[in-house]
XYZ file of C-alpha atoms in Angstrom:
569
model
C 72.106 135.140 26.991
C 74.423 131.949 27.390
C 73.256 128.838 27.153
C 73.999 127.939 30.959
C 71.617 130.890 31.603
C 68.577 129.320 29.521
C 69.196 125.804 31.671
C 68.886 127.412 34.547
C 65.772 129.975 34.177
C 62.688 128.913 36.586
C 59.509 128.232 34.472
C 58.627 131.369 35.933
C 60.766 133.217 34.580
C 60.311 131.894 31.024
C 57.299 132.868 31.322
C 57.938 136.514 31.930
C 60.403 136.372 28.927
C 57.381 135.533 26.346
C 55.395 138.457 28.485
C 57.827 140.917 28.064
C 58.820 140.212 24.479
C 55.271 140.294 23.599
C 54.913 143.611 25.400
C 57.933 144.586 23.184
C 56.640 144.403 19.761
C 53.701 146.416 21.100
C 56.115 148.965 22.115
C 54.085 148.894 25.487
C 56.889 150.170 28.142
C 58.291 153.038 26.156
C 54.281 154.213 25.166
C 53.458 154.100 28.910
C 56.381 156.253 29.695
C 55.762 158.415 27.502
C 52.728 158.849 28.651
C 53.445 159.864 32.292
C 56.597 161.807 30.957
C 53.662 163.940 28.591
C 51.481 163.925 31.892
C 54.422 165.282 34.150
C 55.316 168.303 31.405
C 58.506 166.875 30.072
C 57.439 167.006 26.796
C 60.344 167.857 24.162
C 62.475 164.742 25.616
C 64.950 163.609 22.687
C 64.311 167.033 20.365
C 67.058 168.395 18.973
C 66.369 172.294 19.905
C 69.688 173.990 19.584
C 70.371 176.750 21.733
C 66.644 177.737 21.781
C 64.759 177.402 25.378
C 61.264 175.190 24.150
C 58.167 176.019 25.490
C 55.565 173.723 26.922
C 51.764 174.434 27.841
C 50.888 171.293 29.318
C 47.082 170.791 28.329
C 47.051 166.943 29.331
C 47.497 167.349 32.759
C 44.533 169.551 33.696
C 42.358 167.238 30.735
C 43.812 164.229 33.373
C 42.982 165.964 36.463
C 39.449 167.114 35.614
C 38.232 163.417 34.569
C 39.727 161.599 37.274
C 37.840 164.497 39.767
C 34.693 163.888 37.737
C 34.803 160.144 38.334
C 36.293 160.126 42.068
C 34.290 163.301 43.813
C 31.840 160.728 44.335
C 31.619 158.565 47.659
C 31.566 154.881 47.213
C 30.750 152.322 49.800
C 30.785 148.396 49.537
C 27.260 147.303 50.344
C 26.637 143.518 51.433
C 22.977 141.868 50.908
C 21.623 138.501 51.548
C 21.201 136.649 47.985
C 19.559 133.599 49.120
C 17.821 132.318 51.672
C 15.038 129.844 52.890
C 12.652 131.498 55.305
C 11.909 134.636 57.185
C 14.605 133.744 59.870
C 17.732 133.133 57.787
C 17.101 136.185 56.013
C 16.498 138.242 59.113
C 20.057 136.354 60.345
C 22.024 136.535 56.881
C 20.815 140.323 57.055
C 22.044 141.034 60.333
C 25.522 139.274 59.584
C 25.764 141.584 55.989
C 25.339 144.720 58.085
C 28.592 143.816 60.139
C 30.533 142.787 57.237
C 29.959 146.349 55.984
C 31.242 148.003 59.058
C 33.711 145.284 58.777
C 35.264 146.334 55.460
C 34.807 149.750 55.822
C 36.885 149.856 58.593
C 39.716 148.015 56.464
C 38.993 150.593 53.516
C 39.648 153.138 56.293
C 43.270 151.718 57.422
C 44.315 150.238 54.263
C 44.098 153.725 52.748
C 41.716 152.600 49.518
C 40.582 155.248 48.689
C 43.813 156.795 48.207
C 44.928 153.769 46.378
C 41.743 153.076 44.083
C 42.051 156.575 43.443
C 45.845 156.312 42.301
C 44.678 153.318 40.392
C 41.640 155.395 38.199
C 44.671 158.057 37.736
C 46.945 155.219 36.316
C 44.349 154.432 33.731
C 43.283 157.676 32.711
C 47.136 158.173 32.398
C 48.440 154.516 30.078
C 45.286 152.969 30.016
C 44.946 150.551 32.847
C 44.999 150.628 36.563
C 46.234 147.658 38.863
C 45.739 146.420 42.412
C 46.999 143.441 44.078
C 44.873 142.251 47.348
C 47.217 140.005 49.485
C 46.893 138.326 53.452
C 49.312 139.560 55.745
C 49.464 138.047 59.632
C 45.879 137.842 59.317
C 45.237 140.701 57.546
C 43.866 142.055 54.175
C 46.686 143.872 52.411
C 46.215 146.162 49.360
C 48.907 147.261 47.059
C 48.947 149.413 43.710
C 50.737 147.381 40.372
C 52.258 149.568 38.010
C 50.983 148.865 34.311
C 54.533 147.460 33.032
C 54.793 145.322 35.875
C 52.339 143.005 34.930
C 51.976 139.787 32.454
C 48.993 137.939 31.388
C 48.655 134.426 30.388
C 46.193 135.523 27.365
C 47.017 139.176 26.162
C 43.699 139.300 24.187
C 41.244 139.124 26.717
C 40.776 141.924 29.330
C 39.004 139.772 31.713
C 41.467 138.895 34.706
C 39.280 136.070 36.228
C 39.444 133.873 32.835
C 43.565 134.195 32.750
C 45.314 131.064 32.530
C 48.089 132.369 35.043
C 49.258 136.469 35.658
C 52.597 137.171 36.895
C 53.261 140.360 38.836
C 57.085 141.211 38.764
C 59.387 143.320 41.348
C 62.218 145.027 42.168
C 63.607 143.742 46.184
C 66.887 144.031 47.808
C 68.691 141.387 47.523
C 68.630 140.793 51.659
C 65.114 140.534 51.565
C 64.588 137.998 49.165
C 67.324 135.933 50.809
C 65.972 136.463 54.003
C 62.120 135.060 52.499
C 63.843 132.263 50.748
C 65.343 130.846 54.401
C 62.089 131.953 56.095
C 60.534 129.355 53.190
C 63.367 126.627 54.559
C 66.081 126.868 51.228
C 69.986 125.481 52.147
C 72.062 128.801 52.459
C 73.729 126.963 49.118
C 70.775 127.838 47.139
C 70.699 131.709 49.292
C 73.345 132.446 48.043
C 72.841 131.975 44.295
C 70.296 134.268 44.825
C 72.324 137.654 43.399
C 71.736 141.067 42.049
C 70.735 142.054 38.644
C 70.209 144.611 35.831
C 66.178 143.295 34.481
C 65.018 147.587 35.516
C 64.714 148.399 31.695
C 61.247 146.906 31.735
C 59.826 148.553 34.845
C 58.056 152.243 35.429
C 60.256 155.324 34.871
C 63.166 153.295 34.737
C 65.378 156.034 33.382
C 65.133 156.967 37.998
C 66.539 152.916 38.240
C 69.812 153.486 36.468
C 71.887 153.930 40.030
C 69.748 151.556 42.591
C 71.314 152.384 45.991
C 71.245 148.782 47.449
C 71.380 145.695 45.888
C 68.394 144.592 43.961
C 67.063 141.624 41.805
C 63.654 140.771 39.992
C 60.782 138.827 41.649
C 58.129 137.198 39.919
C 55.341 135.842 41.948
C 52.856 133.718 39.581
C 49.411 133.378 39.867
C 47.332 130.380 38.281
C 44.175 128.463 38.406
C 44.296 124.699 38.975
C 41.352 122.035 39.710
C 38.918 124.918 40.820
C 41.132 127.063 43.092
C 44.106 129.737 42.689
C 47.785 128.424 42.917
C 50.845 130.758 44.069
C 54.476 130.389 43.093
C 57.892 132.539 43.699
C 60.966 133.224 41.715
C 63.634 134.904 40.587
C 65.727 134.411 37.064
C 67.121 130.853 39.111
C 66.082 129.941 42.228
C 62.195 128.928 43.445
C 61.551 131.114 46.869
C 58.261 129.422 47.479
C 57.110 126.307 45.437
C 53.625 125.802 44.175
C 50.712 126.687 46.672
C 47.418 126.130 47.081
C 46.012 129.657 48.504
C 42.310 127.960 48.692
C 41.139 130.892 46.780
C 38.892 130.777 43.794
C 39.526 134.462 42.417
C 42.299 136.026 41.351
C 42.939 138.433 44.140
C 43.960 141.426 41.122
C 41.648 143.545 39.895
C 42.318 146.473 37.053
C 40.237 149.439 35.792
C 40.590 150.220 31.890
C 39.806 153.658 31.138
C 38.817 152.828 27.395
C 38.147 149.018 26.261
C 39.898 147.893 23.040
C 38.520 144.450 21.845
C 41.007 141.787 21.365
C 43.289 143.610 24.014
C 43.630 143.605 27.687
C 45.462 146.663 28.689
C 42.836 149.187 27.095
C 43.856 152.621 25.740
C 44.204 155.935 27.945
C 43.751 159.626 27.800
C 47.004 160.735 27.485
C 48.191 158.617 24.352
C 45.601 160.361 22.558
C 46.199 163.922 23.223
C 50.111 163.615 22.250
C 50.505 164.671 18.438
C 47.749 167.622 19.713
C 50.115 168.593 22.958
C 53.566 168.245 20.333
C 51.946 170.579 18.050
C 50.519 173.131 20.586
C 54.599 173.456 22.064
C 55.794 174.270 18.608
C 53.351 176.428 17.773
C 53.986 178.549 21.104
C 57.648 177.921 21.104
C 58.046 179.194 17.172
C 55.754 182.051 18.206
C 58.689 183.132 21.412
C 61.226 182.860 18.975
C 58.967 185.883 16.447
C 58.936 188.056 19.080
C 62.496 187.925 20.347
C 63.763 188.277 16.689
C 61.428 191.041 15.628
C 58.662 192.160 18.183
C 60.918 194.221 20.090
C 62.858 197.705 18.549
C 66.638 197.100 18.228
C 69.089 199.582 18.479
C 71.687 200.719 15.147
C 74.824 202.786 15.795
C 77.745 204.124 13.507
C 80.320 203.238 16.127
C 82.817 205.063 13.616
C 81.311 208.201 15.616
C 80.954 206.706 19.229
C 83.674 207.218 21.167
C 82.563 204.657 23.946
C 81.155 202.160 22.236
C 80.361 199.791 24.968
C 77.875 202.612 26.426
C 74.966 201.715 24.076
C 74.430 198.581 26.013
C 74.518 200.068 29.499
C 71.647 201.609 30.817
C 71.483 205.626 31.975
C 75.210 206.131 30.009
C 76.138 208.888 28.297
C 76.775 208.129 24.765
C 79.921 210.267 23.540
C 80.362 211.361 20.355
C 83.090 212.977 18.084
C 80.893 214.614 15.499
C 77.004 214.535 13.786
C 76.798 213.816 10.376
C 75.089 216.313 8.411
C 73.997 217.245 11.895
C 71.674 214.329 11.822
C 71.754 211.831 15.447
C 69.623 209.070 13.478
C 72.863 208.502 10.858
C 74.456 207.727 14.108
C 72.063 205.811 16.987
C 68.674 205.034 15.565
C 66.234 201.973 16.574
C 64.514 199.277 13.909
C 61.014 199.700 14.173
C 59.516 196.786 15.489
C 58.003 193.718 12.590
C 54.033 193.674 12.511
C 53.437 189.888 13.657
C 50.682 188.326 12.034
C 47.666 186.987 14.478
C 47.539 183.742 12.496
C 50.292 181.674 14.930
C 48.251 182.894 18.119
C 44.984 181.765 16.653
C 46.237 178.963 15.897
C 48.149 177.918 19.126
C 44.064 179.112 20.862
C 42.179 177.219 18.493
C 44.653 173.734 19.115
C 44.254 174.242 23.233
C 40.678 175.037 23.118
C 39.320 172.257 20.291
C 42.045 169.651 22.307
C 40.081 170.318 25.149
C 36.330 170.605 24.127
C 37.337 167.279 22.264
C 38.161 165.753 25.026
C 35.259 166.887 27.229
C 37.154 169.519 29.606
C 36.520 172.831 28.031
C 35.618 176.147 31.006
C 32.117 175.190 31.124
C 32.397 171.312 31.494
C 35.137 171.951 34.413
C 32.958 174.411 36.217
C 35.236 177.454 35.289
C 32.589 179.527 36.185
C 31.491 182.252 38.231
C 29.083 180.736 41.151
C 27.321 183.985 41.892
C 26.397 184.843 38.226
C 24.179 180.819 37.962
C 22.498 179.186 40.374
C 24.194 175.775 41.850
C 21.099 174.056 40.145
C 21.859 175.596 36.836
C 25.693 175.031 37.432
C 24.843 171.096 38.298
C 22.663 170.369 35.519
C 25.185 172.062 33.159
C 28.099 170.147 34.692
C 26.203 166.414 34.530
C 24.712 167.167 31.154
C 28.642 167.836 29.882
C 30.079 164.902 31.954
C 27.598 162.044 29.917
C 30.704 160.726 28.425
C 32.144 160.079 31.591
C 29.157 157.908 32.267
C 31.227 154.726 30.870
C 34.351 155.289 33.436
C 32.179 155.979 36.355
C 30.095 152.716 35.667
C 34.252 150.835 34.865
C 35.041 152.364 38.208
C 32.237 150.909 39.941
C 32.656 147.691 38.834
C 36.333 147.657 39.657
C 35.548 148.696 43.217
C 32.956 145.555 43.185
C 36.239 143.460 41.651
C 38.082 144.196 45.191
C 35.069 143.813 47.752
C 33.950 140.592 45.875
C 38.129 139.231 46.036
C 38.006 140.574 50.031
C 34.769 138.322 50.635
C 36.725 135.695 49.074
C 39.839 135.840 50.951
C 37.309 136.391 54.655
C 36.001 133.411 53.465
C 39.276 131.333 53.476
C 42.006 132.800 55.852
C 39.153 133.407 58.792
C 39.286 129.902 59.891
C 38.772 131.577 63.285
C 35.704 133.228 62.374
C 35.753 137.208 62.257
C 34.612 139.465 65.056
C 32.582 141.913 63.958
C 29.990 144.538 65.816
C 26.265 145.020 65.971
C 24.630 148.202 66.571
C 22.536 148.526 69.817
C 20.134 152.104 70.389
C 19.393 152.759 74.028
C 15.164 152.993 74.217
C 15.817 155.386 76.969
C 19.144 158.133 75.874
C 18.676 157.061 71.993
C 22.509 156.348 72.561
C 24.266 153.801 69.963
C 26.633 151.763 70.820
C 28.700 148.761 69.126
C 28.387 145.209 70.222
C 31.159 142.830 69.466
C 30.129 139.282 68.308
C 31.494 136.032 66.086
C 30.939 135.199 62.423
C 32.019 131.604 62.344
C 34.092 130.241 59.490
C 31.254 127.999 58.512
C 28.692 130.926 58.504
C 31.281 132.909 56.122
C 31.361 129.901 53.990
C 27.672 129.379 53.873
C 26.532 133.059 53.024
C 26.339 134.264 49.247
C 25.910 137.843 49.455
C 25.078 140.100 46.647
C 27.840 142.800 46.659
C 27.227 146.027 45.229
C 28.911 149.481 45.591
C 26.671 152.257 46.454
C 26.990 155.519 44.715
C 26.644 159.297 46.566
C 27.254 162.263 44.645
C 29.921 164.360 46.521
C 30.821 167.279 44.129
C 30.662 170.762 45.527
C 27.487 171.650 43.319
C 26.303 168.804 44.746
C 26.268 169.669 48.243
C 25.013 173.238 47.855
C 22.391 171.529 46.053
C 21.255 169.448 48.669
C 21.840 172.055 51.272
C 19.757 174.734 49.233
C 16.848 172.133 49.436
C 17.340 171.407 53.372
C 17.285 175.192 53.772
C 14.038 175.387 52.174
C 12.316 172.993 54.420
C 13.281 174.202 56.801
C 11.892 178.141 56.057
C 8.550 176.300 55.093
C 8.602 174.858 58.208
C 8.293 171.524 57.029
C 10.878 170.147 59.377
C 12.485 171.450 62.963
C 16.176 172.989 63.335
C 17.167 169.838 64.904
C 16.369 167.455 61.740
C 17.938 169.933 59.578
C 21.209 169.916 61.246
C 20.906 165.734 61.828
C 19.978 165.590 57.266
C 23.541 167.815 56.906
C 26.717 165.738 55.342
C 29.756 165.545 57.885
C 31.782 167.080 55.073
C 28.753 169.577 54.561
C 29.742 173.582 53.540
C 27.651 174.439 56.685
C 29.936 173.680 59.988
C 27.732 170.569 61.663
C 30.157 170.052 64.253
C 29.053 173.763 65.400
C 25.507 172.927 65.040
C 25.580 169.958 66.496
C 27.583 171.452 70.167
C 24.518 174.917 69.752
C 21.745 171.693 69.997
C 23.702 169.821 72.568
C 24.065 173.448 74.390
C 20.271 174.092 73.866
C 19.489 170.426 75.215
C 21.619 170.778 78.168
C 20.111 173.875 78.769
C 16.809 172.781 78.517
C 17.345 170.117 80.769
C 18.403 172.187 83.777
C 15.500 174.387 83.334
C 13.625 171.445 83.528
C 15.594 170.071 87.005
C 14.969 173.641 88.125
C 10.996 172.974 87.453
C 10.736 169.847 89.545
C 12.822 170.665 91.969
C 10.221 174.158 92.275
C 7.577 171.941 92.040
C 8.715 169.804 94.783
C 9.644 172.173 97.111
C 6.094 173.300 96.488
C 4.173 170.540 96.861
C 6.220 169.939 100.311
C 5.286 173.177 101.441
C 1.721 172.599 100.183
C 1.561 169.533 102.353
C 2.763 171.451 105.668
C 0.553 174.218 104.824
C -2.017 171.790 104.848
C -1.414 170.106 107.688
C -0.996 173.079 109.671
C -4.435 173.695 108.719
C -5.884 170.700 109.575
C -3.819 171.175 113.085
C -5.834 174.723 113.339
C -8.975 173.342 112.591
C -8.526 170.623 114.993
C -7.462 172.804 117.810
C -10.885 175.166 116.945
C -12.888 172.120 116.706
C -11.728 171.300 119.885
C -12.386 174.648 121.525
C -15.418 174.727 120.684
C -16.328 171.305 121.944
C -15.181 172.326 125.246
C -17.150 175.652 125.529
C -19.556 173.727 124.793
C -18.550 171.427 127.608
C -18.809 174.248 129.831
C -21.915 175.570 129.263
C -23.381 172.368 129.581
C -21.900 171.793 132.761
C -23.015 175.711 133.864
C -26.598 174.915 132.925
C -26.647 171.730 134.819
C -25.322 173.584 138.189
C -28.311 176.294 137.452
C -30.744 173.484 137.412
C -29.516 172.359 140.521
């Protein structure tokens, strides 16, 4: 590097230099692509192998797969609780506000695709030990984007703990447009735009052998994080010009939060799955590959022939060709075209190349039973279960890292609500109709000063979601229900949306029932109506015919009294 070079580096960038070179003597970027290349199947990268064809039985990547399911089949959810309050009122008031907030950042889990990413991020650390994500504001916003291992630097190597870093510096590869186009965005002279040019710093990022031919233009960004009198500070470079100066972003976290798979003390990057597994996965491809190259040689019988007797020679190779001859030897064909028998192969190789898959895996906790490579109709889903969570007990320490990495990111999103809503935060409160049961969502304001003034306790709650799991907790539903211990309608309201039993279909056969029900019962008062109407002219056509007799009779009577009175007379 020339000295002119050196001059002109941004502190920034020095910085990254000491990161990197540190990462260097750790060997750190070629171990985590290894890593991935081992995970991925290319596996014999850099052997010298001749003209033979290697072999590879990838055993990492289903080892990979089956942890990361184990720790991700269950559903998480970021749960907000009043921590302190002062009487019966705030709490019922802090409580009320907590309960939006969760709807609140469950919808932005739902657009910002975290569960996808957190999920990529648990992969990444099974995989090279550590998993990354990077929580930014964006127009208003909360942003969430996965860091590649190699692509960060930490002010204090030895400590895993990214809230006590002195500063972290996340790096990138941009187009050289774009980071011109920031830098006048941040008000630079188009003198100092235009130093901004293209480079060739790729060696140091992920799978970087896919960087050698970028298609546009590209240079290295380092954006710097550090802590200074209480709150974090932001700052933007590349190798020589500042993009954005030193910033106050008002938070007081770090707004990065990382999962290690497996803690090493006196590190902060951890140790992963993979790294472990690779003199086991080397040996298990040689062993196979060596075994390929016994049977071609010698498993198979190989022809012989005395061409001094074959007249067409080049028939023995073809396939339903008469071989031609010119004479027998001692009247014997076998002097002339005979096969080697086939070399007995010794078992030893194949036992061996078993017993290195099997032990890799029932070392590392995936063997048939622990994965569930079972039949389900031969065990009950009980048995299955409580096989399946005895085996996974190892797994108990990434589930527990997982959860509090999760409670990393909804504790840095509280923190970042807290400062860029200076507007306040509309959020909705759920409202049941006394009458239909109906719920519906009410919008209302959090104010920036109630943000500011609540201290919730954040936790992540925990629901199993494995397949076992379900027909578990369906099997038990079921038997309620045959003991009569709830109705139909209770059963299908208990079932999971992502339950084995269709509750969408269950749900439209109750609504079909209800509707049902309900125009029987129209039909019923409408009968009872028109009955009661017709009991009320009835009625009063009686009273009419008693009237009218009532008032025959009276004037009979009439009569007669007037009759007797002429007779008198």
């Amino acid at each position: 590097m020339k000295k002119n070079d050196i001059q002109n580096m941004t502190d920034v960038f020095r910085d990254y230099e000491r990161g990197k070179n540190y990462n260097n003597t750790l060997n750190l970027y070629n171990k985590t692509d290894k890593a991935y290349k081992f995970y991925h199947g290319q596996q014999w990268e850099g052997a010298d192998t001749g003209n033979i064809q290697p072999i590879t039985l990838n055993v990492i990547k289903p080892i990979v797969k089956y942890k990361v399911g184990v720790v991700k089949t269950n559903q998480y959810q970021i749960v907000f609780n009043p921590n302190s309050w002062e009487n019966l009122e705030q709490y019922n008031q802090l409580e009320k506000i907590c309960h939006s907030l969760n709807r609140y950042v469950n919808k932005i889990w739902e657009l910002e695709q975290v569960k996808y990413k957190t999920d990529e991020a648990l992969k990444d650390s099974c995989i090279c030990s550590e998993g990354i994500v990077h929580c930014y504001e964006e127009n208003g916003d909360i942003k969430l984007e996965l860091i590649d291992k190699v692509n960060i630097y930490y002010g204090n190597e030895n400590d895993d703990s990214i809230q006590d870093q002195p500063y972290m510096i996340i790096a990138y590869r941009r187009t050289v447009d774009s980071v011109k186009e920031e830098a006048r965005r941040n008000g630079l002279s188009e003198e100092i735009v235009n130093s901004i040019l293209s480079d060739q710093d790729y060696f140091e990022q992920s799978n970087k052998d896919k960087r050698i031919n970028e298609v546009s233009p590209m240079c290295l960004v380092l954006l710097k994080y550090y802590k200074k009198n209480g709150t974090v500070w932001i700052k933007k470079c590349t190798r020589t010009v500042t993009i954005m100066p030193d910033s106050d972003t008002k938070l007081t976290r770090y707004p990065i939060a990382h999962m290690l798979w497996e803690r090493v003390k006196g590190y902060s990057r951890g140790i992963g799955e993979v790294e472990q597994q690779i003199p086991n996965q080397i040996e298990i491809n040689k062993t196979i590959t060596r075994r390929a190259i016994a049977v071609m040689l010698g498993a198979f019988p190989k022809l012989v022939a005395n061409t001094e007797y074959v007249t067409n020679p080049n028939a023995l190779n073809e396939v339903g060709t008469t071989i031609e001859l010119e004479k027998i030897p001692a009247n014997n064909i076998e002097q002339v075209v005979t096969y080697l028998k086939p070399a007995t192969m010794s078992s030893d190789a194949y036992n061996l190349q078993t017993d290195l898959v099997e032990r890799t895996q029932q070392l590392a906790g995936a063997g048939d039973t622990v994965t569930g490579n079972v039949d389900p109709t031969q065990a009950s889903g009980r048995a299955i279960l409580a096989n399946q969570q005895q085996a996974q007990q190892p797994l108990n320490e990434q589930l527990n890292t997982f959860k509090v990495f999760l409670e990393d990111i909804a504790n840095i999103w509280f923190n970042m609500l807290q400062v860029y809503s200076v507007n306040g935060i509309v959020v909705t409160e759920e409202k049941k109709n006394p009458i239909t049961g109906e719920i519906t969502e009410i919008p209302y304001s959090v104010s920036y000063d109630e943000l500011n003034a609540l201290k919730p306790n954040i936790k992540i709650d925990i629901t199993p979601k494995s397949p076992y799991d379900k027909l578990v907790q369906e099997q038990s539903m079921e038997n309620l229900l045959l003991k009569n211990l709830i109705n139909f309608e209770e059963y299908v309201k208990s079932l999971d949306d992502d339950s084995m039993i269709n509750k969408p279909k269950l749900e439209k056969l109750l609504k079909d029932r209800k509707e049902q029900q309900q125009q029987i019962f129209k039909m019923q008062q409408q009968a009872n109506v028109i009955k009661s109407a017709m009991g009320q002219v009835m009625e009063q056509e009686n009273q009419n015919a008693v009237a009218n007799e009532i008032s025959n009779i009276a004037n009979q009577g009439e009569a007669i009294a007037q009759g007797g009175q002429a007779y008198a007379v």
